[in-house]
PDB file of C-alpha atoms and ligand atoms in Angstrom:
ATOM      1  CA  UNK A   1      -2.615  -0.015 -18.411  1.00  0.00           C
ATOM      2  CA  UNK A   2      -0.495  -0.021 -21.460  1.00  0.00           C
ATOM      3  CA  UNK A   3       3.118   0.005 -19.405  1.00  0.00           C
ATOM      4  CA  UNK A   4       4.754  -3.206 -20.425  1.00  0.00           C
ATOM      5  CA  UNK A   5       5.507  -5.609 -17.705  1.00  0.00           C
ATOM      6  CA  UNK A   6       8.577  -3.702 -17.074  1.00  0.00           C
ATOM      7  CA  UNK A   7       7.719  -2.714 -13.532  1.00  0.00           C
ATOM      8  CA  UNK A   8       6.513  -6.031 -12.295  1.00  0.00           C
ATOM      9  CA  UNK A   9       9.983  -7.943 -12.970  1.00  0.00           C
ATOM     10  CA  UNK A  10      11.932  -4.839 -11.634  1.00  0.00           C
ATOM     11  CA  UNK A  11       9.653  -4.710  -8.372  1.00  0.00           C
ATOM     12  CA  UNK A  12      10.036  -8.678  -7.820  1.00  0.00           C
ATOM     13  CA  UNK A  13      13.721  -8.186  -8.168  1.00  0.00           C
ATOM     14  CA  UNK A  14      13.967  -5.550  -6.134  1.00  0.00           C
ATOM     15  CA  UNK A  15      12.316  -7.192  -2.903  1.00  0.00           C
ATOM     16  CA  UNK A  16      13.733 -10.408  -3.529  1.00  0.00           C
ATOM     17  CA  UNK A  17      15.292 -11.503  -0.098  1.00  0.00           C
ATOM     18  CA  UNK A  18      17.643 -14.462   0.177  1.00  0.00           C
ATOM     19  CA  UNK A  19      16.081 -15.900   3.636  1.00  0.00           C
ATOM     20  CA  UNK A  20      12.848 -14.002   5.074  1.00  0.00           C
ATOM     21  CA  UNK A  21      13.336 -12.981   8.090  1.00  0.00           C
ATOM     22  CA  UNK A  22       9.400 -11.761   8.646  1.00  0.00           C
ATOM     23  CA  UNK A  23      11.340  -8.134  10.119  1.00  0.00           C
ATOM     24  CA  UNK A  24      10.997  -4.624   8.565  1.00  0.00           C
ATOM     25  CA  UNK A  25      14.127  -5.277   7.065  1.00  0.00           C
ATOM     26  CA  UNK A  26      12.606  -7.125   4.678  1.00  0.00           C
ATOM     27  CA  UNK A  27      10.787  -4.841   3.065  1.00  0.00           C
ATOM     28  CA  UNK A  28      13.102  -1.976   2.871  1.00  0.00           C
ATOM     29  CA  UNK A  29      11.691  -0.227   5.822  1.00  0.00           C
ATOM     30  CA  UNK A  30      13.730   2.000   7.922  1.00  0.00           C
ATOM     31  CA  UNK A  31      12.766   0.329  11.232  1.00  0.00           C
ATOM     32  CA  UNK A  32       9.769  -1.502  12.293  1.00  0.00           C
ATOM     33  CA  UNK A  33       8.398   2.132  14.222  1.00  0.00           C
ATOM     34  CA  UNK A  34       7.923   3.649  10.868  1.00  0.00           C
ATOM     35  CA  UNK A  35       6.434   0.642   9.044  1.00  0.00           C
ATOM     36  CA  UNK A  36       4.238   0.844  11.801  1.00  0.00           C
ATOM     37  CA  UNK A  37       3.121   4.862  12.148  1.00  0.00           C
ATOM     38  CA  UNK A  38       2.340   4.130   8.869  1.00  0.00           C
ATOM     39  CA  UNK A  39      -0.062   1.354   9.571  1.00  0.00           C
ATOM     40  CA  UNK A  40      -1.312   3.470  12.419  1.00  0.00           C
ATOM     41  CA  UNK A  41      -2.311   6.644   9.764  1.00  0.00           C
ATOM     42  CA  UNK A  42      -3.757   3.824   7.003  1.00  0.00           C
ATOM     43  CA  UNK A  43      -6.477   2.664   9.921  1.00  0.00           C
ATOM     44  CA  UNK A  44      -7.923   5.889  10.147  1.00  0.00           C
ATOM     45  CA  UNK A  45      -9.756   4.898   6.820  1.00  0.00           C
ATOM     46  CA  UNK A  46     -11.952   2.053   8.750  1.00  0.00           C
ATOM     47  CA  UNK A  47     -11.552   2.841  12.353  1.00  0.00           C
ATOM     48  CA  UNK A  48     -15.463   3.973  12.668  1.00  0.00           C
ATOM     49  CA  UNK A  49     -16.353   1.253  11.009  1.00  0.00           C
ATOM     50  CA  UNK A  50     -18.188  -1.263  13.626  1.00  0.00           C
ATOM     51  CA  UNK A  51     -19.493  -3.422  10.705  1.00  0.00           C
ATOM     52  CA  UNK A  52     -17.793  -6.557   9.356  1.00  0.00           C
ATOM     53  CA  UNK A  53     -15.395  -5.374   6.701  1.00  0.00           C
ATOM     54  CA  UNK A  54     -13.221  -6.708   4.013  1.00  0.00           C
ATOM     55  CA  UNK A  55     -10.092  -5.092   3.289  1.00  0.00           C
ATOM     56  CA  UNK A  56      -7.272  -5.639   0.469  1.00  0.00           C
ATOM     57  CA  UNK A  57      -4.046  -4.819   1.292  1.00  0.00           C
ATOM     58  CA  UNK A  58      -2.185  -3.654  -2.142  1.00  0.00           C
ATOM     59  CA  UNK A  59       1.695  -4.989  -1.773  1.00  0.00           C
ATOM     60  CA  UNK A  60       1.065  -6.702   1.472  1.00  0.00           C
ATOM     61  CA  UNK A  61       4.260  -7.830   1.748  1.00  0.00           C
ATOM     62  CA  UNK A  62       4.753 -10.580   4.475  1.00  0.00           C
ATOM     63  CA  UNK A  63       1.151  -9.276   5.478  1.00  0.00           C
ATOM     64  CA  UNK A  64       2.603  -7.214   8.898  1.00  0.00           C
ATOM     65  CA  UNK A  65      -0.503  -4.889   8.450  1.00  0.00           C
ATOM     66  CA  UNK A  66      -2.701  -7.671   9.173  1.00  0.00           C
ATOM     67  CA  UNK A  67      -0.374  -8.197  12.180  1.00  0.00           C
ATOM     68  CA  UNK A  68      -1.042  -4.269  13.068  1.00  0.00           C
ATOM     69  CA  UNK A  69      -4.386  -4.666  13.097  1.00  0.00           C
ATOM     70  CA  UNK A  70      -5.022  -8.090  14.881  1.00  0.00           C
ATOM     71  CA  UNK A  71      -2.738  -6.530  17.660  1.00  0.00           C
ATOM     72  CA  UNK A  72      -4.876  -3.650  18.113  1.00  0.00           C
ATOM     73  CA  UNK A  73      -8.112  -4.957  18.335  1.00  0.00           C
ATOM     74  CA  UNK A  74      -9.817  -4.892  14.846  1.00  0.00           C
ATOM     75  CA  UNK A  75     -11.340  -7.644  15.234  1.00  0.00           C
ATOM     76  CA  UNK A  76     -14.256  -6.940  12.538  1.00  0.00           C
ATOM     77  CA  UNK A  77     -11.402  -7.034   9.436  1.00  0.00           C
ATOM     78  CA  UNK A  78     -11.927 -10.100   6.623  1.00  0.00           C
ATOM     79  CA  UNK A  79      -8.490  -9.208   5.151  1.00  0.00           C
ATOM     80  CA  UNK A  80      -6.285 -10.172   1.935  1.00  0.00           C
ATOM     81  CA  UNK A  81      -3.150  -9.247   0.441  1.00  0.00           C
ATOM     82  CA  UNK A  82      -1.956  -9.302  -2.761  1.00  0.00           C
ATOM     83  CA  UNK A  83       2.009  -8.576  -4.013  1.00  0.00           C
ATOM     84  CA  UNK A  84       3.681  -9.494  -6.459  1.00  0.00           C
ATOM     85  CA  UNK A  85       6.679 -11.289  -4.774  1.00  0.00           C
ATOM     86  CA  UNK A  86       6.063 -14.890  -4.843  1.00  0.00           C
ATOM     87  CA  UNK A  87       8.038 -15.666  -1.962  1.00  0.00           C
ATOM     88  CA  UNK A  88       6.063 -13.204   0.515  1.00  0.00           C
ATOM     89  CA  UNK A  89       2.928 -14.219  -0.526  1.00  0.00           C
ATOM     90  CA  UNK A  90       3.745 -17.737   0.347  1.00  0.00           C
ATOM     91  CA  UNK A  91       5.026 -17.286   3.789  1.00  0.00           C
ATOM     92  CA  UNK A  92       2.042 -14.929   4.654  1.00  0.00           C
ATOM     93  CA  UNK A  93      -0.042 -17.697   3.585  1.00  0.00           C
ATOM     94  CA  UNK A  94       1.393 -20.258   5.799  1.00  0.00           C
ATOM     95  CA  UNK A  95       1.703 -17.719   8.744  1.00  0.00           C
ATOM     96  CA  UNK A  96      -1.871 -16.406   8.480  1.00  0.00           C
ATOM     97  CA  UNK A  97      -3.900 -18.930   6.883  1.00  0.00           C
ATOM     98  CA  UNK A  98      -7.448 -17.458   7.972  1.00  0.00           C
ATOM     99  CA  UNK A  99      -6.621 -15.033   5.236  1.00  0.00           C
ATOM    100  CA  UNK A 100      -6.943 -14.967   1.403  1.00  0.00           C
ATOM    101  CA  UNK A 101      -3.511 -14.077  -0.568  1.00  0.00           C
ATOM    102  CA  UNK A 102      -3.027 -13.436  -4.070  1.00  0.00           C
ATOM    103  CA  UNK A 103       0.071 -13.048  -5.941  1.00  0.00           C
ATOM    104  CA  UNK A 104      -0.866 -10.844  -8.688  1.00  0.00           C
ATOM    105  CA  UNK A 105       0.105  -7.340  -9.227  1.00  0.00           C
ATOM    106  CA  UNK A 106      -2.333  -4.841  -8.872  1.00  0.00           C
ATOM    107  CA  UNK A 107      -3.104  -4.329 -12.405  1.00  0.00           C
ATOM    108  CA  UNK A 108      -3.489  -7.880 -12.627  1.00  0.00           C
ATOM    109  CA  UNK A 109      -6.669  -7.994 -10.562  1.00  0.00           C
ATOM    110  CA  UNK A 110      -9.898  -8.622 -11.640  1.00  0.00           C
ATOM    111  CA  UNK A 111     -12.504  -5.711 -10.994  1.00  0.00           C
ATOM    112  CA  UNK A 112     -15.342  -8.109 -10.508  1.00  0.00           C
ATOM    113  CA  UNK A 113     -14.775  -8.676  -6.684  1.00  0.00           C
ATOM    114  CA  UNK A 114     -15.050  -5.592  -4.587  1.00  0.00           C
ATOM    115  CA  UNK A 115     -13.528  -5.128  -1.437  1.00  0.00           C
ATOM    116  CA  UNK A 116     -15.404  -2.672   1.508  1.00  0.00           C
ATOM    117  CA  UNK A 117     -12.015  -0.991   1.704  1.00  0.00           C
ATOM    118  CA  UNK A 118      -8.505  -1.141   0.126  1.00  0.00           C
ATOM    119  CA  UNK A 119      -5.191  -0.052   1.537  1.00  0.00           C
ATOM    120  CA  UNK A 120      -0.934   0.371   0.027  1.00  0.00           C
ATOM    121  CA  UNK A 121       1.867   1.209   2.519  1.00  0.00           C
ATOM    122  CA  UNK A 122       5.028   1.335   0.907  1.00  0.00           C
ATOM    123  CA  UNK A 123       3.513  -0.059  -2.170  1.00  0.00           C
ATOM    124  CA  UNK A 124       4.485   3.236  -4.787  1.00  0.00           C
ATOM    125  CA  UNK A 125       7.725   4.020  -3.046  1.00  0.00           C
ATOM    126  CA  UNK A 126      10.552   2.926  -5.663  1.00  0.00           C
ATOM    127  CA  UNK A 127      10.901   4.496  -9.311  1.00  0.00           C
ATOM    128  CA  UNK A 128      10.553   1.973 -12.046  1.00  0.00           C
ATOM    129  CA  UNK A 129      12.340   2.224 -15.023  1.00  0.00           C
ATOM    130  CA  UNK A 130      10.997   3.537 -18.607  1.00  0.00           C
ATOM    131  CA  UNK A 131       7.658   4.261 -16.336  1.00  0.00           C
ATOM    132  CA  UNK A 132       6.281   7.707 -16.201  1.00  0.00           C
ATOM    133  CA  UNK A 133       5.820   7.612 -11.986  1.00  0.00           C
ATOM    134  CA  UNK A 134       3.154  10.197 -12.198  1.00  0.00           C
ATOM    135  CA  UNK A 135       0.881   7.933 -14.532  1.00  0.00           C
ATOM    136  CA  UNK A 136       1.652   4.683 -13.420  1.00  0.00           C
ATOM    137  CA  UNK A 137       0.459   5.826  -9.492  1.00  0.00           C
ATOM    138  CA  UNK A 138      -2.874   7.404 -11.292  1.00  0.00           C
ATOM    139  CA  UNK A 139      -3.721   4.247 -13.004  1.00  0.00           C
ATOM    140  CA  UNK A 140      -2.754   2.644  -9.740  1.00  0.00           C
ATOM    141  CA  UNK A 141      -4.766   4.784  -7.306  1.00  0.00           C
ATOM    142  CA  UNK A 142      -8.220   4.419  -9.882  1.00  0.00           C
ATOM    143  CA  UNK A 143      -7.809   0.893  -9.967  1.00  0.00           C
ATOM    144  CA  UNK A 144      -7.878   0.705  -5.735  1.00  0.00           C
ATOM    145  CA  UNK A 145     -10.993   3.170  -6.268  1.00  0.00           C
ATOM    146  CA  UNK A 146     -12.815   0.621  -8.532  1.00  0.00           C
ATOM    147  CA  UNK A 147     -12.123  -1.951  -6.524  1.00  0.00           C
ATOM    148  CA  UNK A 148     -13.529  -0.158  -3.267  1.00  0.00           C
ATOM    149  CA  UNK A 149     -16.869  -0.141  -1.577  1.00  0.00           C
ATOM    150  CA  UNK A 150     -16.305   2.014   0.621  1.00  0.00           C
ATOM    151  CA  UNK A 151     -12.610   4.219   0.593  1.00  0.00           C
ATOM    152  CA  UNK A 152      -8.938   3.778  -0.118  1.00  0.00           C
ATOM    153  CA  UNK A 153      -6.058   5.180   1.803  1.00  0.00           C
ATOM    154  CA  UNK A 154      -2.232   4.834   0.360  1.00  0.00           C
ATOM    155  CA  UNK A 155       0.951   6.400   1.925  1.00  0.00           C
ATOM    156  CA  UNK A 156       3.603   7.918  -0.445  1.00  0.00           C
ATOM    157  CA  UNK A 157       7.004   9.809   0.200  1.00  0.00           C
ATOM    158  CA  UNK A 158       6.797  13.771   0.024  1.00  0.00           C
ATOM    159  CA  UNK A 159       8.677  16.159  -2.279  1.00  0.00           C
ATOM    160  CA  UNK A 160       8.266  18.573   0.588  1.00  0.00           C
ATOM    161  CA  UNK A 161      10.667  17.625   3.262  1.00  0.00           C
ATOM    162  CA  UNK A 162      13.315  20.199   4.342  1.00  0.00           C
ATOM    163  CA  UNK A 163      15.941  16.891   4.919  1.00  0.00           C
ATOM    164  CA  UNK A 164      17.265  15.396   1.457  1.00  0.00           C
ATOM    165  CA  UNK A 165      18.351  12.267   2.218  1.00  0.00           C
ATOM    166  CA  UNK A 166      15.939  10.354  -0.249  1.00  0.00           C
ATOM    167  CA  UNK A 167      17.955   8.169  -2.593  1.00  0.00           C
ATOM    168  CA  UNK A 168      17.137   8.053  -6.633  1.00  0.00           C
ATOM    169  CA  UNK A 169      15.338   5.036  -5.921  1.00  0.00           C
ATOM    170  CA  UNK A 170      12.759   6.798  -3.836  1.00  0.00           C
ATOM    171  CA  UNK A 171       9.676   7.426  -5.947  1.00  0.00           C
ATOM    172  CA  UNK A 172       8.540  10.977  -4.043  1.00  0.00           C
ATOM    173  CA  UNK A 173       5.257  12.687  -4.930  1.00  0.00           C
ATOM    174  CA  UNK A 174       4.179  16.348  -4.404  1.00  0.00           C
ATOM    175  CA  UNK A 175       1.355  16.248  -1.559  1.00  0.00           C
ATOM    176  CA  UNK A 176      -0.608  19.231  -3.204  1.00  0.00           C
ATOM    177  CA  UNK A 177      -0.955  17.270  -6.837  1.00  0.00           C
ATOM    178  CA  UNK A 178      -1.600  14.344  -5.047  1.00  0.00           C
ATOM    179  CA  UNK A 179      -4.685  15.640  -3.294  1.00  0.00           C
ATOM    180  CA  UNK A 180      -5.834  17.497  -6.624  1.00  0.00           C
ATOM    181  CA  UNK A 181      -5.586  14.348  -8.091  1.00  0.00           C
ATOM    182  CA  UNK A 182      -7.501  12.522  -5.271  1.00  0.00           C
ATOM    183  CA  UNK A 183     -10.519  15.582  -5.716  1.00  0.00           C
ATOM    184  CA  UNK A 184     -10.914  14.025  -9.262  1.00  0.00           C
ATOM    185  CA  UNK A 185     -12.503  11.100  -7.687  1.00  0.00           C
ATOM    186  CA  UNK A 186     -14.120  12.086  -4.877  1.00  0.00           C
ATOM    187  CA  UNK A 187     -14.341  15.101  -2.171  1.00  0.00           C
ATOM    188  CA  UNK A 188     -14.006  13.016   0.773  1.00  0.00           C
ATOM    189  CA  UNK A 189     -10.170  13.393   1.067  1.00  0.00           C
ATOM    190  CA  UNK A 190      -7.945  13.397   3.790  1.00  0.00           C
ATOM    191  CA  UNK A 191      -4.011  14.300   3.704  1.00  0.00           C
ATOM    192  CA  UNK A 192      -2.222  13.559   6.717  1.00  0.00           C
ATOM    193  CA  UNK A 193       1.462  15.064   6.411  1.00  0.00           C
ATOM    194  CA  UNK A 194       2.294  15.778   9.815  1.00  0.00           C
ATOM    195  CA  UNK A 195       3.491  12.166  11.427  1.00  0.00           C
ATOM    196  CA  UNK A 196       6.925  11.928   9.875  1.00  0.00           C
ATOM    197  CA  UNK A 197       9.439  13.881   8.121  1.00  0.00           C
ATOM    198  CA  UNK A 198       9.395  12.400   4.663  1.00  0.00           C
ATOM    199  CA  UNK A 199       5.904  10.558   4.088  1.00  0.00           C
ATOM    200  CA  UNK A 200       2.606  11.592   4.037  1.00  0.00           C
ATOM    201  CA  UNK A 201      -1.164   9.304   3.421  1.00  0.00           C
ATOM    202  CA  UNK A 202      -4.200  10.172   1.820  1.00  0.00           C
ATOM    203  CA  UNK A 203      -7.415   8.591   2.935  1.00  0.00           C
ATOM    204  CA  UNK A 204     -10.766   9.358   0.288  1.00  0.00           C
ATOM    205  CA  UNK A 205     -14.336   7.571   0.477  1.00  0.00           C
ATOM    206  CA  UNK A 206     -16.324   7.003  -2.098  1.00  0.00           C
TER     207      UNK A 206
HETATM  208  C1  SAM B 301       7.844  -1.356   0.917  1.00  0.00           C
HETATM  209  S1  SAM B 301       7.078  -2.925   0.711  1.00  0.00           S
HETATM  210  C2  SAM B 301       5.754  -2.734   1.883  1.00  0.00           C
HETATM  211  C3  SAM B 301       5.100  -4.016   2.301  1.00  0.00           C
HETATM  212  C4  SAM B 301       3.940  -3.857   3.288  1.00  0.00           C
HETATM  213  N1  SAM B 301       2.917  -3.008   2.760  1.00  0.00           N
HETATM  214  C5  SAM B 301       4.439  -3.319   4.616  1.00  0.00           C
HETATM  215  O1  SAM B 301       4.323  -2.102   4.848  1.00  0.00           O
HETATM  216  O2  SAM B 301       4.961  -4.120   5.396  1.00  0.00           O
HETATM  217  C6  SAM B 301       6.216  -2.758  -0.869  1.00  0.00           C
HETATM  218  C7  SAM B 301       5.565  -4.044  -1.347  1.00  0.00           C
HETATM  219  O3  SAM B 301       4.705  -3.715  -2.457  1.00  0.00           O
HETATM  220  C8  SAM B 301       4.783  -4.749  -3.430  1.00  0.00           C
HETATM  221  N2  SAM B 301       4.324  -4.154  -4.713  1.00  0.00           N
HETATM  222  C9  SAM B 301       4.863  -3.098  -5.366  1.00  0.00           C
HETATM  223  N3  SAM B 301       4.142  -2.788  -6.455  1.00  0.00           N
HETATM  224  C10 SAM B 301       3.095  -3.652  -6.495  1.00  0.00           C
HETATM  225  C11 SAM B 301       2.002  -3.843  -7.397  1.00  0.00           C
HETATM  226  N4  SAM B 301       1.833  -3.043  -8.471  1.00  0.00           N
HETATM  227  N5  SAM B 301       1.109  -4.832  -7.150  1.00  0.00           N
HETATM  228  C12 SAM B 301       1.260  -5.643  -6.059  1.00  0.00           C
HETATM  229  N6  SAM B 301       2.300  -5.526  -5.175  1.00  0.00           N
HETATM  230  C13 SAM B 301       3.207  -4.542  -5.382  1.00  0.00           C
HETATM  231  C14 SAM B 301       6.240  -5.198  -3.375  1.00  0.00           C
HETATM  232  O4  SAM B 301       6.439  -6.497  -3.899  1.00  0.00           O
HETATM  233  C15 SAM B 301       6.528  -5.106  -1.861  1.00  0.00           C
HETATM  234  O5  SAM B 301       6.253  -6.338  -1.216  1.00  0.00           O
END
């Protein structure tokens, strides 16, 4: 991607925490139900999946997906996370250390190991500076494509809520491009928009 490194010191920065509390509140969530109806949308990508899969989770944060899923029972998950913020990726690694963590950014990731499926809640929700939003989350989304066996799914914040209470921070993305975008890769898509007011996740198999 030929972005400078702009957006990786401005995303450390910005979920830098002064003591980790391992809450919601850590990662700028609202409240820990709508961190997790979020998680609950993103497992629709492997729920049929019986197999043994692997799964990366793209700004894991302190890794409270993997917490989502071990509490409901899917059991068949190899999972790592990878984020940028040094600090989460640390504790993560202590609390789960059955897992693999990586503190890279996204871009930063080799293509050469392939994950079955790879997920991003939360992970493309603040605008960077000198960044054009719309190309940095293309370059963002074909990179978690590449790096897929199987599917992707990401959640992002909608342009179409009636309710404007987003701040300037919010990065928010028009569902309809998004999922003409997503038919550039592959047909298999899958826009959920009806399980909150201001979000909305896309799940697409290769
Ligand atoms: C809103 S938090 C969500 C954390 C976690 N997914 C959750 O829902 O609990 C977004 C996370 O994405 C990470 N992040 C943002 N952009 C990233 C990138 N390009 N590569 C890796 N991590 C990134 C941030 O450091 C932050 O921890």
């Amino acid at each position: 991607m030929d972005t400078n490194n702009n957006y990786k010191d401005f995303t450390e920065k910005f979920y830098e925490v002064e003591e980790i509390t391992d809450t919601f509140k850590d990662l700028q969530w609202g409240s820990s139900e709508s961190q997790k109806i979020r998680f609950q949308y993103l497992t629709k990508l492997f729920e049929e999946d019986t197999k043994e899969i692997s799964l990366l989770d793209v700004g894991c944060g302190l890794a409270h997906f993997y917490n989502y899923i071990s509490e409901n029972n899917f059991v068949n998950v190899q999972y790592s996370g990878l984020d940028i913020q040094p600090n989460f990726i640390k504790f993560a690694s202590k609390k789960f250390p059955e897992c693999d963590f990586i503190n890279k950014s996204l871009f930063e990731l080799e293509t050469k190991k392939k994950y079955d499926y790879v997920v991003a809640s939360g992970t493309f929700n603040i605008v960077l500076p000198n960044t054009n939003m719309d190309d940095y989350l293309k370059q963002n989304i074909k990179k978690m494509y590449e790096l897929c066996n199987k599917g992707i799914a990401f959640n992002l914040l909608t342009t179409n809520t009636p309710s404007h209470d987003m701040e300037s921070i919010n990065a928010c993305y028009n569902p309809i491009d998004i999922l003409k975008l997503c038919f550039g890769f592959t047909n298999k898509v899958n826009l959920y928009h009806s399980y909150k007011i201001n979000d909305f996740t896309i799940v697409m198999y290769k």
